[in-house]
Short mmCIF file of C-alpha atoms (C1' of nucleotides) in Angstrom, two decimals:
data_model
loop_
_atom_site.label_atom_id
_atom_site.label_comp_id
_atom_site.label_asym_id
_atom_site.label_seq_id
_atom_site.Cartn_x
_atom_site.Cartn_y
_atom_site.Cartn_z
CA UNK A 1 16.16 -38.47 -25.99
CA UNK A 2 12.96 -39.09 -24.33
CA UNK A 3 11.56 -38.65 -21.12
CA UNK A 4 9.18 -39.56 -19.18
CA UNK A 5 7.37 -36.95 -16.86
CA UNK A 6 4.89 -38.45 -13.75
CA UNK A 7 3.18 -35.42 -12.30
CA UNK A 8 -0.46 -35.19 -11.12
CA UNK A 9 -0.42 -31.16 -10.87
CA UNK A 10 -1.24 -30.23 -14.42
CA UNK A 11 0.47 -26.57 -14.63
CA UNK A 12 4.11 -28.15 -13.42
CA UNK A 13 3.66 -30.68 -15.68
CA UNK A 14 3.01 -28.27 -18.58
CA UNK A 15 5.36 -26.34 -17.88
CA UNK A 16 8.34 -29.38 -17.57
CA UNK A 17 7.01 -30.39 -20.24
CA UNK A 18 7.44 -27.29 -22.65
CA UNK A 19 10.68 -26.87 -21.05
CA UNK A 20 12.56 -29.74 -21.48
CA UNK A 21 10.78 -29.93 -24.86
CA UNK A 22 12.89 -26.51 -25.78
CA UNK A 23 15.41 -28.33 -24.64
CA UNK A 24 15.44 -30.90 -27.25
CA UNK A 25 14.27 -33.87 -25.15
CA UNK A 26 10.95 -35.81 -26.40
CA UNK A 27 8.57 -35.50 -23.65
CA UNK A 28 5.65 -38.12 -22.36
CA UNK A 29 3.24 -36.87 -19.66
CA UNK A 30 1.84 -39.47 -17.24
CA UNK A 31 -0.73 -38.09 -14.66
CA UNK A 32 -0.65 -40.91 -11.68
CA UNK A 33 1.48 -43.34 -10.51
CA UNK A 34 -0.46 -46.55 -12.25
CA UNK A 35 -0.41 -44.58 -15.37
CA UNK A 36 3.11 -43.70 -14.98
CA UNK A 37 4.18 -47.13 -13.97
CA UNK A 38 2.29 -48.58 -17.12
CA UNK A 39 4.06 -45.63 -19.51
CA UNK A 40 7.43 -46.76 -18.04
CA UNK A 41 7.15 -50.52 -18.52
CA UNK A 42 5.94 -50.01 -21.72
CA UNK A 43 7.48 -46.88 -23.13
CA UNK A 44 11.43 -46.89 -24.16
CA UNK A 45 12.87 -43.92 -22.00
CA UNK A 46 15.78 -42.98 -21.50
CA UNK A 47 14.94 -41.21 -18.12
CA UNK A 48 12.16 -40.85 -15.83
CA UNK A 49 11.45 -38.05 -13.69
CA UNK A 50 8.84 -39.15 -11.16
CA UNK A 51 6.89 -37.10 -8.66
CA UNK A 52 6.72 -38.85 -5.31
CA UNK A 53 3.09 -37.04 -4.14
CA UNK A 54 1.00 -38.60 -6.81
CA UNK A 55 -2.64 -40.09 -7.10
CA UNK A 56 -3.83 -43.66 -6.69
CA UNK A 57 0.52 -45.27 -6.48
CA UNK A 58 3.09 -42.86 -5.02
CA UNK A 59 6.29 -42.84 -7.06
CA UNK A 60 7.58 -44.26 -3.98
CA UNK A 61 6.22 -47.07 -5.16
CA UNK A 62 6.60 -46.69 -8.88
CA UNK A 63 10.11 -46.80 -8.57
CA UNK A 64 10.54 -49.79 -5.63
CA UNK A 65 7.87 -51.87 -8.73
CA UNK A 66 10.00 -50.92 -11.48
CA UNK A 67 13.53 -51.97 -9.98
CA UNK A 68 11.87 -55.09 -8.75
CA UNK A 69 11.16 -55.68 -12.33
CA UNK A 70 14.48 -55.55 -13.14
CA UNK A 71 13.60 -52.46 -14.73
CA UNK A 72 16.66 -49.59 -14.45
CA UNK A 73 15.71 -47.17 -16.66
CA UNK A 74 17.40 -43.69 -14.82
CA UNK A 75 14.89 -42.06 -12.33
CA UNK A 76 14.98 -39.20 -11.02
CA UNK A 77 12.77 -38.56 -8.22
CA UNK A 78 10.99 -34.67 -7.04
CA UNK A 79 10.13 -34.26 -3.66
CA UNK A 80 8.32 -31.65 -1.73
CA UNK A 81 10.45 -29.75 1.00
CA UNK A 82 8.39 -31.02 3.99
CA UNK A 83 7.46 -34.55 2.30
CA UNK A 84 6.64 -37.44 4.44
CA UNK A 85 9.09 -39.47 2.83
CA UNK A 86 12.80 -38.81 3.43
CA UNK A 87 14.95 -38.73 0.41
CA UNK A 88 17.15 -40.79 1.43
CA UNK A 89 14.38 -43.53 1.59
CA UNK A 90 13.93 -42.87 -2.25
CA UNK A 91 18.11 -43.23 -3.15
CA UNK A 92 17.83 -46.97 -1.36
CA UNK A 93 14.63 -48.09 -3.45
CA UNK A 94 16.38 -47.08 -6.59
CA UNK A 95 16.35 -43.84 -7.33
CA UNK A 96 19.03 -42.56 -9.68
CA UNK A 97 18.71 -38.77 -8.58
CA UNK A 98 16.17 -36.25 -6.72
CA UNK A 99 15.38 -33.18 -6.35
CA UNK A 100 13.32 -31.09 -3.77
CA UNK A 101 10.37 -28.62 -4.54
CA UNK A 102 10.94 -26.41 -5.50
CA UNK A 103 13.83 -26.76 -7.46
CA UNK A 104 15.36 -24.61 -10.36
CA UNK A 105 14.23 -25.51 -14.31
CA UNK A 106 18.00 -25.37 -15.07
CA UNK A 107 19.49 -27.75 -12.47
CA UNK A 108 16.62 -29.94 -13.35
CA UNK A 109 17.48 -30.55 -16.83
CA UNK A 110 21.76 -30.05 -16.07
CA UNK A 111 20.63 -33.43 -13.75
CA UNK A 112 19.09 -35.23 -16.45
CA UNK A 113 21.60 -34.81 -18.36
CA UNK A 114 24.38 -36.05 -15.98
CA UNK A 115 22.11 -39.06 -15.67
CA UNK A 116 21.76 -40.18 -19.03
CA UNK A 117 25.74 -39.51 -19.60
CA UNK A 118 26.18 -41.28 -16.46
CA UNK A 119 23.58 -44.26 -17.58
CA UNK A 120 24.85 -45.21 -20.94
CA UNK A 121 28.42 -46.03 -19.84
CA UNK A 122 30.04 -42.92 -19.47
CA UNK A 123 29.61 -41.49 -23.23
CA UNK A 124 31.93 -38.65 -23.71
CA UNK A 125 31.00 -35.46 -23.85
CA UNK A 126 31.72 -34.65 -27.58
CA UNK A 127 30.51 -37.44 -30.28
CA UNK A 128 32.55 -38.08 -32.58
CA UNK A 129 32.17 -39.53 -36.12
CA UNK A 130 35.70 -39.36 -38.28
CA UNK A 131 36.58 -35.69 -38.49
CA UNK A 132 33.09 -34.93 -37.75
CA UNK A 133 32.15 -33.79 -34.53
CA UNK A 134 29.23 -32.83 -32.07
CA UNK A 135 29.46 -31.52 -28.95
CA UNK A 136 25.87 -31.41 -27.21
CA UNK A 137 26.42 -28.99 -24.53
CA UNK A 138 27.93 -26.15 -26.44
CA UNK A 139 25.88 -26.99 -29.04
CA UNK A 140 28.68 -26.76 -31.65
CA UNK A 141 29.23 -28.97 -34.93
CA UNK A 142 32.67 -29.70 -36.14
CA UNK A 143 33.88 -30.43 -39.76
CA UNK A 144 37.74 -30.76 -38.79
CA UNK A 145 38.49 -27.16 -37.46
CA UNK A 146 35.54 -25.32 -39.64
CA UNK A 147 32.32 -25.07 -37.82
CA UNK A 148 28.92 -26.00 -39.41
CA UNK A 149 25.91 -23.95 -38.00
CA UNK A 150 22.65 -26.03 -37.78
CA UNK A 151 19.39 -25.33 -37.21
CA UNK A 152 17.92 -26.65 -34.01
CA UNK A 153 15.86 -29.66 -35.67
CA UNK A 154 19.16 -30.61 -37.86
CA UNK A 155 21.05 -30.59 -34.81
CA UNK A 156 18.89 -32.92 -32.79
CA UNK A 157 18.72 -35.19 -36.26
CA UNK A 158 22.40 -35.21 -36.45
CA UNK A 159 23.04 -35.83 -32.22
CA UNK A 160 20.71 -38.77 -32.67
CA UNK A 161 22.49 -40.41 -35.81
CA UNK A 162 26.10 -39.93 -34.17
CA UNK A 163 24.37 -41.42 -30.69
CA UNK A 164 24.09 -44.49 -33.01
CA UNK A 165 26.76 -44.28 -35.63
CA UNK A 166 26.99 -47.32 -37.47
CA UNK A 167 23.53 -48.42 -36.82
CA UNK A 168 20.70 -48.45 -39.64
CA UNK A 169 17.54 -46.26 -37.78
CA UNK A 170 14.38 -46.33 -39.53
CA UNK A 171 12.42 -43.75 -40.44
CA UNK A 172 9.62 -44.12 -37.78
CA UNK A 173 12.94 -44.24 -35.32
CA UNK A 174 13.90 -40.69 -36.41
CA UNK A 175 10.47 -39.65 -36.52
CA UNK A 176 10.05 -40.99 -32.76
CA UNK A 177 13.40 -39.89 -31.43
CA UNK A 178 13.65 -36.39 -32.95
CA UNK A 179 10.11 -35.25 -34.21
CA UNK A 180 8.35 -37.15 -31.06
CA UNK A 181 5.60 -38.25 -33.60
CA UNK A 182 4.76 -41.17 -35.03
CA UNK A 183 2.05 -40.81 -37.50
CA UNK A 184 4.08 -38.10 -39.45
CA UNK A 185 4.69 -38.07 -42.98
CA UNK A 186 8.28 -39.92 -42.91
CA UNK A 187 9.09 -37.85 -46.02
CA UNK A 188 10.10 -34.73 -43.31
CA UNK A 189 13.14 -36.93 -42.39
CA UNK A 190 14.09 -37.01 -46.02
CA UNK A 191 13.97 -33.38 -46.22
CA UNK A 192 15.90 -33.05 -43.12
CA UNK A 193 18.65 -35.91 -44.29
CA UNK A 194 19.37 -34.03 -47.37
CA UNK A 195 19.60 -30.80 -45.70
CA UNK A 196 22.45 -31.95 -43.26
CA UNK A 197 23.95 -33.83 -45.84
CA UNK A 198 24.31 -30.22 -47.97
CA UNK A 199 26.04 -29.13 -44.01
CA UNK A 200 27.85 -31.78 -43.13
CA UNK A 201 29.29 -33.89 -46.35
CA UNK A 202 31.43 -30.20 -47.17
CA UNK A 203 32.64 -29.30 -50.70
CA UNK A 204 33.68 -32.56 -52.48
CA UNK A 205 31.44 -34.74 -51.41
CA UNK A 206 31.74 -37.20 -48.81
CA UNK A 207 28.88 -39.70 -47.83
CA UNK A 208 28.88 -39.46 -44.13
CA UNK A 209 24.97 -40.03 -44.12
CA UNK A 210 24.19 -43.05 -45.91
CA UNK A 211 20.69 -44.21 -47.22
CA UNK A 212 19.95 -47.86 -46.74
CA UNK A 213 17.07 -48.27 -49.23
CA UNK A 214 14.08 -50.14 -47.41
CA UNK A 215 15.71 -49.63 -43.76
CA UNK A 216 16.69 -46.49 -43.03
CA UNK A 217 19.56 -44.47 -42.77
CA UNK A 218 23.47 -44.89 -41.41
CA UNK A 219 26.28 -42.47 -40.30
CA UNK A 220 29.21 -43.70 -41.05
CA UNK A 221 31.30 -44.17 -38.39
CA UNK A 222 34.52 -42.59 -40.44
CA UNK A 223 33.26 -39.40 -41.29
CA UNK A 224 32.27 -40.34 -44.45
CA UNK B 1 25.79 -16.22 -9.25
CA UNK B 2 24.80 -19.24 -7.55
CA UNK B 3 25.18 -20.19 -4.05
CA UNK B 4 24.94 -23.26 -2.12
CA UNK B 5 24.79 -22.83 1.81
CA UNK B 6 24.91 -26.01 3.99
CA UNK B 7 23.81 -24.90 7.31
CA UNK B 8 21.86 -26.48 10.05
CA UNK B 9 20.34 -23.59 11.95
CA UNK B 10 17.69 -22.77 10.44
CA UNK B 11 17.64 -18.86 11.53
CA UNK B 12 20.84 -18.70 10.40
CA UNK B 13 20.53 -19.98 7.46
CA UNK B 14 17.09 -18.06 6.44
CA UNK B 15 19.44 -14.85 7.18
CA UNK B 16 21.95 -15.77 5.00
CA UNK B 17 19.65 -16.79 2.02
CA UNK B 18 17.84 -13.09 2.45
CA UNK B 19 20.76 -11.29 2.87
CA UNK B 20 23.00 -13.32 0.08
CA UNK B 21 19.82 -12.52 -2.30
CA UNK B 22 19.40 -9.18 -1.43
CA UNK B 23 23.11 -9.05 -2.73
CA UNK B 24 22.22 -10.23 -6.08
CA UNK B 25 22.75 -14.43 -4.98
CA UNK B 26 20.80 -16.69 -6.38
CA UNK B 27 20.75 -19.10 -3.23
CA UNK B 28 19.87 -22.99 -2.61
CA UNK B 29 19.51 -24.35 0.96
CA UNK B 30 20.90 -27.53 2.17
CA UNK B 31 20.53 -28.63 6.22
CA UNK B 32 22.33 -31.42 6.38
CA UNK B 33 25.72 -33.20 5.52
CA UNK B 34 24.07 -35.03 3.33
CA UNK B 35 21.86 -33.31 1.74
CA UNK B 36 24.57 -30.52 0.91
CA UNK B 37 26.90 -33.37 -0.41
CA UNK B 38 24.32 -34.19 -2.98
CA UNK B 39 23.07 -31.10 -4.03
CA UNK B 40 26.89 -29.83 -4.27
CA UNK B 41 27.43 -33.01 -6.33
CA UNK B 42 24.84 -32.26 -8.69
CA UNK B 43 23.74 -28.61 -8.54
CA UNK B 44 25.91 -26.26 -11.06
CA UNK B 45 27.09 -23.88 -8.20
CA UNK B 46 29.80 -21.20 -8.63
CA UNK B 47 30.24 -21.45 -4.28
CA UNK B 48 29.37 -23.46 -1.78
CA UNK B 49 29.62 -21.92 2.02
CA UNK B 50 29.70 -25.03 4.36
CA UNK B 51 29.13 -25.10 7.91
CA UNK B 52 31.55 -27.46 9.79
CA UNK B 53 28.96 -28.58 12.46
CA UNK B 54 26.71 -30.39 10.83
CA UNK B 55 24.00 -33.07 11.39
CA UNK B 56 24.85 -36.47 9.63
CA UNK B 57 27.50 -35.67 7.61
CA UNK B 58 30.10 -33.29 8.83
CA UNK B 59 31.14 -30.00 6.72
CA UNK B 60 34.24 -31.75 6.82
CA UNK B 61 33.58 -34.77 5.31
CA UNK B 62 31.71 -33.35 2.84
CA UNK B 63 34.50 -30.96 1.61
CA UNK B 64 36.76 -33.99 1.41
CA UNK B 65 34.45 -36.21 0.07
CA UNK B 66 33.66 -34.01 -3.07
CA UNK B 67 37.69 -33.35 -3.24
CA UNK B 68 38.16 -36.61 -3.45
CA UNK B 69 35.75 -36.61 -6.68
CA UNK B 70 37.41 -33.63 -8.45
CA UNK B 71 34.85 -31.30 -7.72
CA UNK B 72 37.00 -28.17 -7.58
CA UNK B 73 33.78 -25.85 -6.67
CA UNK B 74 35.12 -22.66 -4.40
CA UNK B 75 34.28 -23.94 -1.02
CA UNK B 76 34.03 -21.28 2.17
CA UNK B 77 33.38 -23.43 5.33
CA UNK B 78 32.33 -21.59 8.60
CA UNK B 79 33.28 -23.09 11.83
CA UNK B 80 32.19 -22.52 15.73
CA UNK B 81 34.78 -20.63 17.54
CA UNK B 82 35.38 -23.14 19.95
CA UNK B 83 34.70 -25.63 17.26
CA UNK B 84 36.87 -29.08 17.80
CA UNK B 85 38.05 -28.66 14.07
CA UNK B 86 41.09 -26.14 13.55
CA UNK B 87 40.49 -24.26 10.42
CA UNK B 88 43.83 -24.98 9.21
CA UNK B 89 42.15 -28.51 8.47
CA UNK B 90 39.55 -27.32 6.81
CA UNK B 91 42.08 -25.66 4.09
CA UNK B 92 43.53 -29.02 4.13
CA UNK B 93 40.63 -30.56 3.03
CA UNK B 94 40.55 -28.62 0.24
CA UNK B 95 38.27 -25.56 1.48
CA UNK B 96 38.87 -22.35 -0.48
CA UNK B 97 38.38 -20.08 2.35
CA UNK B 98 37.35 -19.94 6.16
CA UNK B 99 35.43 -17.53 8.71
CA UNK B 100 34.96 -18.14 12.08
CA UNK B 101 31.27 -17.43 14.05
CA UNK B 102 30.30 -15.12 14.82
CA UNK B 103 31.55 -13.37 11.82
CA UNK B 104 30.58 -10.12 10.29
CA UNK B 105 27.85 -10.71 7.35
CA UNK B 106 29.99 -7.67 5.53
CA UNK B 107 33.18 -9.95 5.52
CA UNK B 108 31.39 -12.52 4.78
CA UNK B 109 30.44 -10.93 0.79
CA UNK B 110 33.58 -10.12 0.45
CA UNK B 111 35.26 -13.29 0.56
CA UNK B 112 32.31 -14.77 -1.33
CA UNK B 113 32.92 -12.02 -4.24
CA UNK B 114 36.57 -12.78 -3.80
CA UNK B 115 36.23 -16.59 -4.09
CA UNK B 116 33.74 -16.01 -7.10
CA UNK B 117 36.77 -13.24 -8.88
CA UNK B 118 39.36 -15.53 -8.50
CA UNK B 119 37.17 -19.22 -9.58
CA UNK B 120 39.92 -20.92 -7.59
CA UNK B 121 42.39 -19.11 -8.46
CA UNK B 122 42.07 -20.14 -12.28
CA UNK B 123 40.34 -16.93 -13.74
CA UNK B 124 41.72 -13.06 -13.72
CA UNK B 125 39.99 -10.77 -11.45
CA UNK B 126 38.56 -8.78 -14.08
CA UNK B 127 36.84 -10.83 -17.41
CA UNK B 128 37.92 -10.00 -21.03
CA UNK B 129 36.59 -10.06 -24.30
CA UNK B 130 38.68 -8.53 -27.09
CA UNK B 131 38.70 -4.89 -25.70
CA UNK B 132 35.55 -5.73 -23.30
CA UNK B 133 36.07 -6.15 -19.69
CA UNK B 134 34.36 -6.31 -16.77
CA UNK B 135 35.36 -5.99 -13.17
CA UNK B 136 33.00 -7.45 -10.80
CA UNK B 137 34.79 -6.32 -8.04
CA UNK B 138 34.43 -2.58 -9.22
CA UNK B 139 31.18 -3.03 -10.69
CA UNK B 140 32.84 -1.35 -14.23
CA UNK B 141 32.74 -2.02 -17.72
CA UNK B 142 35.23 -0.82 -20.26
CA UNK B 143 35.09 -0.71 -23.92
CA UNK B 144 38.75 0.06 -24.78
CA UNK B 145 39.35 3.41 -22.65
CA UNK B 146 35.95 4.01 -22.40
CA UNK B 147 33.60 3.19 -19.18
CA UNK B 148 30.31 1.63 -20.29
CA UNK B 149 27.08 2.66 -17.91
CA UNK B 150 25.04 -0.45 -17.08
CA UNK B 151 21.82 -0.55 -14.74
CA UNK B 152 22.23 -3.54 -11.90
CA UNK B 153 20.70 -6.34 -14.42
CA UNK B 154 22.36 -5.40 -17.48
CA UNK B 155 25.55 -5.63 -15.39
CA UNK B 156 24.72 -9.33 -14.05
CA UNK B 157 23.19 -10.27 -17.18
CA UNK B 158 26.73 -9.01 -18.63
CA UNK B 159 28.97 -10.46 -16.55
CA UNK B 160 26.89 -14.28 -16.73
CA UNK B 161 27.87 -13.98 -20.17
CA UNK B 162 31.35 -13.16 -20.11
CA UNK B 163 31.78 -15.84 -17.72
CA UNK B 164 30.99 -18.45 -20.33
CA UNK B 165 32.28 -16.52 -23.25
CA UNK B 166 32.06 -18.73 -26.88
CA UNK B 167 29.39 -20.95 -25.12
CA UNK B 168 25.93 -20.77 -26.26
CA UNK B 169 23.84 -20.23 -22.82
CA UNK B 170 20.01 -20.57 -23.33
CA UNK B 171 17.46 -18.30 -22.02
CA UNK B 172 16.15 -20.82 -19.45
CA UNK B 173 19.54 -20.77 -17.92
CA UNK B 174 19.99 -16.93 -18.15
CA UNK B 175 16.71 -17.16 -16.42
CA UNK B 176 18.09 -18.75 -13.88
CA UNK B 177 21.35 -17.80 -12.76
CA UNK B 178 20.52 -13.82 -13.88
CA UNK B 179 16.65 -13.61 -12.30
CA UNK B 180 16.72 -16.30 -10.56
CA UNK B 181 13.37 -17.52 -11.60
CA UNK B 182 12.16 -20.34 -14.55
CA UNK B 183 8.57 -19.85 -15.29
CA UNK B 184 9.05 -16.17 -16.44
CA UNK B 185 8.50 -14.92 -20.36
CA UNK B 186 11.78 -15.33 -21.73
CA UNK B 187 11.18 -12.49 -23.57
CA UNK B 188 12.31 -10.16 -20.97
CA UNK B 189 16.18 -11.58 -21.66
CA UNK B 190 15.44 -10.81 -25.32
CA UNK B 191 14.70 -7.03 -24.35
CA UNK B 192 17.86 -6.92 -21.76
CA UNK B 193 19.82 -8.89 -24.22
CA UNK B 194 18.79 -5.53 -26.66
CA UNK B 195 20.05 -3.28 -24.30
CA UNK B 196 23.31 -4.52 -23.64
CA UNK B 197 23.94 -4.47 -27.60
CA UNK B 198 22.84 -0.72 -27.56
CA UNK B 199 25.72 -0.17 -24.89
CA UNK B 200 28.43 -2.59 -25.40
CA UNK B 201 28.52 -2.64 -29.41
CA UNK B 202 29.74 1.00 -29.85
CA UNK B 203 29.14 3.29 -32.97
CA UNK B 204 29.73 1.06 -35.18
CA UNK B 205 27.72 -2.38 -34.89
CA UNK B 206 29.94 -5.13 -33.64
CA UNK B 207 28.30 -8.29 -32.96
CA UNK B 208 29.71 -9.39 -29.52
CA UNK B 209 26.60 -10.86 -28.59
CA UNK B 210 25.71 -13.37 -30.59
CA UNK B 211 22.05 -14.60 -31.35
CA UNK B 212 22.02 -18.81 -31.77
CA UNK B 213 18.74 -18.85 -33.12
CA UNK B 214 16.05 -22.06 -31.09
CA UNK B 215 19.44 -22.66 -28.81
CA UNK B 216 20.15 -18.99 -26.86
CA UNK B 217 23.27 -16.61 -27.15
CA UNK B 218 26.81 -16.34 -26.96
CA UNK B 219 29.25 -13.63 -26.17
CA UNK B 220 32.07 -14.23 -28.38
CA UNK B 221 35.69 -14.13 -26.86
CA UNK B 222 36.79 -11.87 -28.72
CA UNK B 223 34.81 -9.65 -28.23
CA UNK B 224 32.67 -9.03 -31.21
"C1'" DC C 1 13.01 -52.27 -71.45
"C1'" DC C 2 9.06 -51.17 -68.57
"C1'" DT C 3 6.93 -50.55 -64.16
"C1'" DC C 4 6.79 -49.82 -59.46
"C1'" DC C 5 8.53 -47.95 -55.63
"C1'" DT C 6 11.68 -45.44 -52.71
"C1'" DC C 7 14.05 -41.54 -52.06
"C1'" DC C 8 15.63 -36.79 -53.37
"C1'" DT C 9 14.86 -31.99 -53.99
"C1'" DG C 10 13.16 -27.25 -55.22
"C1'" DA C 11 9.41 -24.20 -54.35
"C1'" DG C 12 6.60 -22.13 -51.42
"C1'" DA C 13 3.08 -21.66 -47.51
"C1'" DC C 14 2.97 -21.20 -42.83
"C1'" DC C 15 4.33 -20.38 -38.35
"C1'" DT C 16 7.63 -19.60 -34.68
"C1'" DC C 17 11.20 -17.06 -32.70
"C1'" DG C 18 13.57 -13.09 -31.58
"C1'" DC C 19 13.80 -7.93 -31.85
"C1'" DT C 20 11.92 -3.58 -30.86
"C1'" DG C 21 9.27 0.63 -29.47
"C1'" DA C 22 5.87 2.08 -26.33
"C1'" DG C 23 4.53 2.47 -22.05
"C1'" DA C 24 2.92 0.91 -17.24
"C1'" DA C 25 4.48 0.00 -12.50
"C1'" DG C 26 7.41 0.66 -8.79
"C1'" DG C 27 11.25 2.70 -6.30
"C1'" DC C 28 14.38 6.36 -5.17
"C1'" DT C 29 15.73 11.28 -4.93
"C1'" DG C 30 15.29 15.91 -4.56
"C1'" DC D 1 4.82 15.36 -4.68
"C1'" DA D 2 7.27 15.57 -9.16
"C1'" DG D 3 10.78 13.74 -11.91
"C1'" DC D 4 13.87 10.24 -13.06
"C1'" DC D 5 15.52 5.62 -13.49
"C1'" DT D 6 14.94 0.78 -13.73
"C1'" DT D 7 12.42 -3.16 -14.60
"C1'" DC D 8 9.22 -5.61 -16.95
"C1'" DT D 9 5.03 -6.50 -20.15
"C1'" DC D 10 2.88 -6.30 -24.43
"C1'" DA D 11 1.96 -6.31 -29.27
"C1'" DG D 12 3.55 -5.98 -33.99
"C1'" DC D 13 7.04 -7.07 -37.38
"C1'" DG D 14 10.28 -9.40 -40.07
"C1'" DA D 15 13.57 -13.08 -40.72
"C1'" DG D 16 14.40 -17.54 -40.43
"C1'" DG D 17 12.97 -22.35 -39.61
"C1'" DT D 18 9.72 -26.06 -40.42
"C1'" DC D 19 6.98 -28.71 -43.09
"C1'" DT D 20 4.07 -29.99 -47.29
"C1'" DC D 21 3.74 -30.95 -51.89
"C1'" DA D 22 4.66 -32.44 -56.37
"C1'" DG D 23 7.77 -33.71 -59.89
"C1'" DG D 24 11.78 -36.34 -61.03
"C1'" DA D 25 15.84 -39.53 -60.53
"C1'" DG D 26 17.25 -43.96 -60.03
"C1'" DG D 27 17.31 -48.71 -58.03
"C1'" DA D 28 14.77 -53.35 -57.98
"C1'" DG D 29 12.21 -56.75 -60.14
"C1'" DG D 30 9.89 -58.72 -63.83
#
DNA sequence: CCTCCTCCTGAGACCTCGCTGAGAAGGCTG
DNA sequence: CAGCCTTCTCAGCGAGGTCTCAGGAGGAGG
């Protein structure tokens, strides 16, 4: 999942950043409102959290810019307490979400969440792929009733293949999605496919996570 | 624990947030209908205390509004004495509790402890985990027959846990709802997290409190 | 059948995360 | 003020997780 973060003070923005980061999310820093407007356009997010205080476009603005482009990527907007713009103001150009400063790391993140479960058509909580199942919150991987324990990268590579069951993702996808790099040797995702596949395909061997030679890779939307 | 409190007056409100936190509350603000509607929408509180009179949106409204969208979080509402609403309505609408102003701050704990003890009626006063319990009420902790000493954090740090036994809860969020704080070194929940093995695992070494390596801990339901 | 290329995999280096003991700082009690 | 308790910080360590590398299997194309 990746997210955008517009935020001229450098230490918050750190620190979101290394949060939501431990969090699993893939994490873009954008340091004024032109910048962050640019990074949104351009950039495939799956939410925005913009600052509404920031240098040279306010993400008043941003946000009134980006929905008059047709462009509804989720945004969720942070405020100071005693801002000059009401919140409410912010809801009515577009906003998905806010949150006033200072706000807690935890409710942050439990909001970004809700908006990109809300956003992509209500997706249930627990993804499910044949007997196979993933449930994101409680972190927890099912094999029927026998739970599979997974390190935090396999996790976030398996979350990401069941978000798109069925679907061939590249390499450079994975590498984007999960490793938020792009210029990393792709073989790391071949590492990481065979070590889920020794998790997840159990004793007699299914073929849940299929190798599309050329293109990429596929769960299977059966199981396997 | 965490506490919402939708109130208006702002000298009343400051009082409340000092006086809930000296109690051990971690405690958000809202001072408005509105405002308390959204942030008791999307904040993860475990009680909301709601003042009737309010500017905008009426505590009212707002209890029935989030009724009306399953949101089943313990609500206390606080009404003027002379107030035009009868409390009996406010239980209509779905309120947990009442107290009329001026009330006693004393009384006012307790029915916030006894809201939190009973979840809506859906939990057991006192939390279990194989032969572990808890009693928030008494502030005691039992292995079996035996009473288990714990300083003030180790006992909130505790009883977080068992109140989301067999899920994995990450530091950030132990952060939160335990020290109410974000930006401090995790580490210190690794040292209290030591502790509370050192007491609660006995002689010999259960494992009630589980390490999920990269994702947090869990206190398993049964209780190691 | 041979060659090229993609993908798989075992070994191992490296680094991060979580645990722990030591102890400083602050508050409360006697 | 001394002694005790609680909270929190720090630094070192060990285990576990991540990633690199190189060799090999096997499909695709000639």
């Amino acid at each position: 999942m990746r997210v955008l973060v517009v935020e001229d003070e450098r230490r918050m923005a750190a620190a979101l950043q290394r949060g939501l980061q431990a969090e699993g999310f893939a994490v873009d820093l954008a340091h004024d409102g032109e910048q962050g407007l640019h990074e949104a356009r351009h950039g495939e997010y799956d939410v925005v959290v913009l600052d509404i205080m920031l240098p040279r476009l306010s993400g008043y603005n941003v946000c009134k810019q980006l929905r008059a482009e047709e462009n509804w990527v989720p945004i969720l907007m942070l405020s100071a307490k005693d801002g000059e713009y009401d919140m409410a103001d912010g809801l009515d150009l577009g906003a998905d979400d806010y949150l006033t400063k200072p706000f807690s790391y935890v409710v942050l993140v439990a909001r970004l969440r809700a908006l990109l479960r809300r956003d992509s058509g209500r997706r249930p909580a627990v993804l499910g792929a044949g007997d196979l199942s993933l449930d994101p919150a409680r972190r927890r991987v099912l094999r029927g009733e026998t739970a599979i324990e997974l390190t935090p990268r396999e996790f976030a590579l398996l979350e990401f293949l069941m978000r798109r069951r069925d679907e061939v993702v590249s390499k450079a996808e994975i590498l984007e999605h999960v490793w938020d790099t792009f210029d990393t040797d792709p073989n790391v995702v071949e590492v990481y496919v065979g070590y889920l596949r020794r998790k997840i395909d159990g004793p007699f061997g299914r073929n849940a996570l299929q190798t599309v030679r050329g293109a990429g890779y596929r769960l299977a939307g059966d199981g396997g």
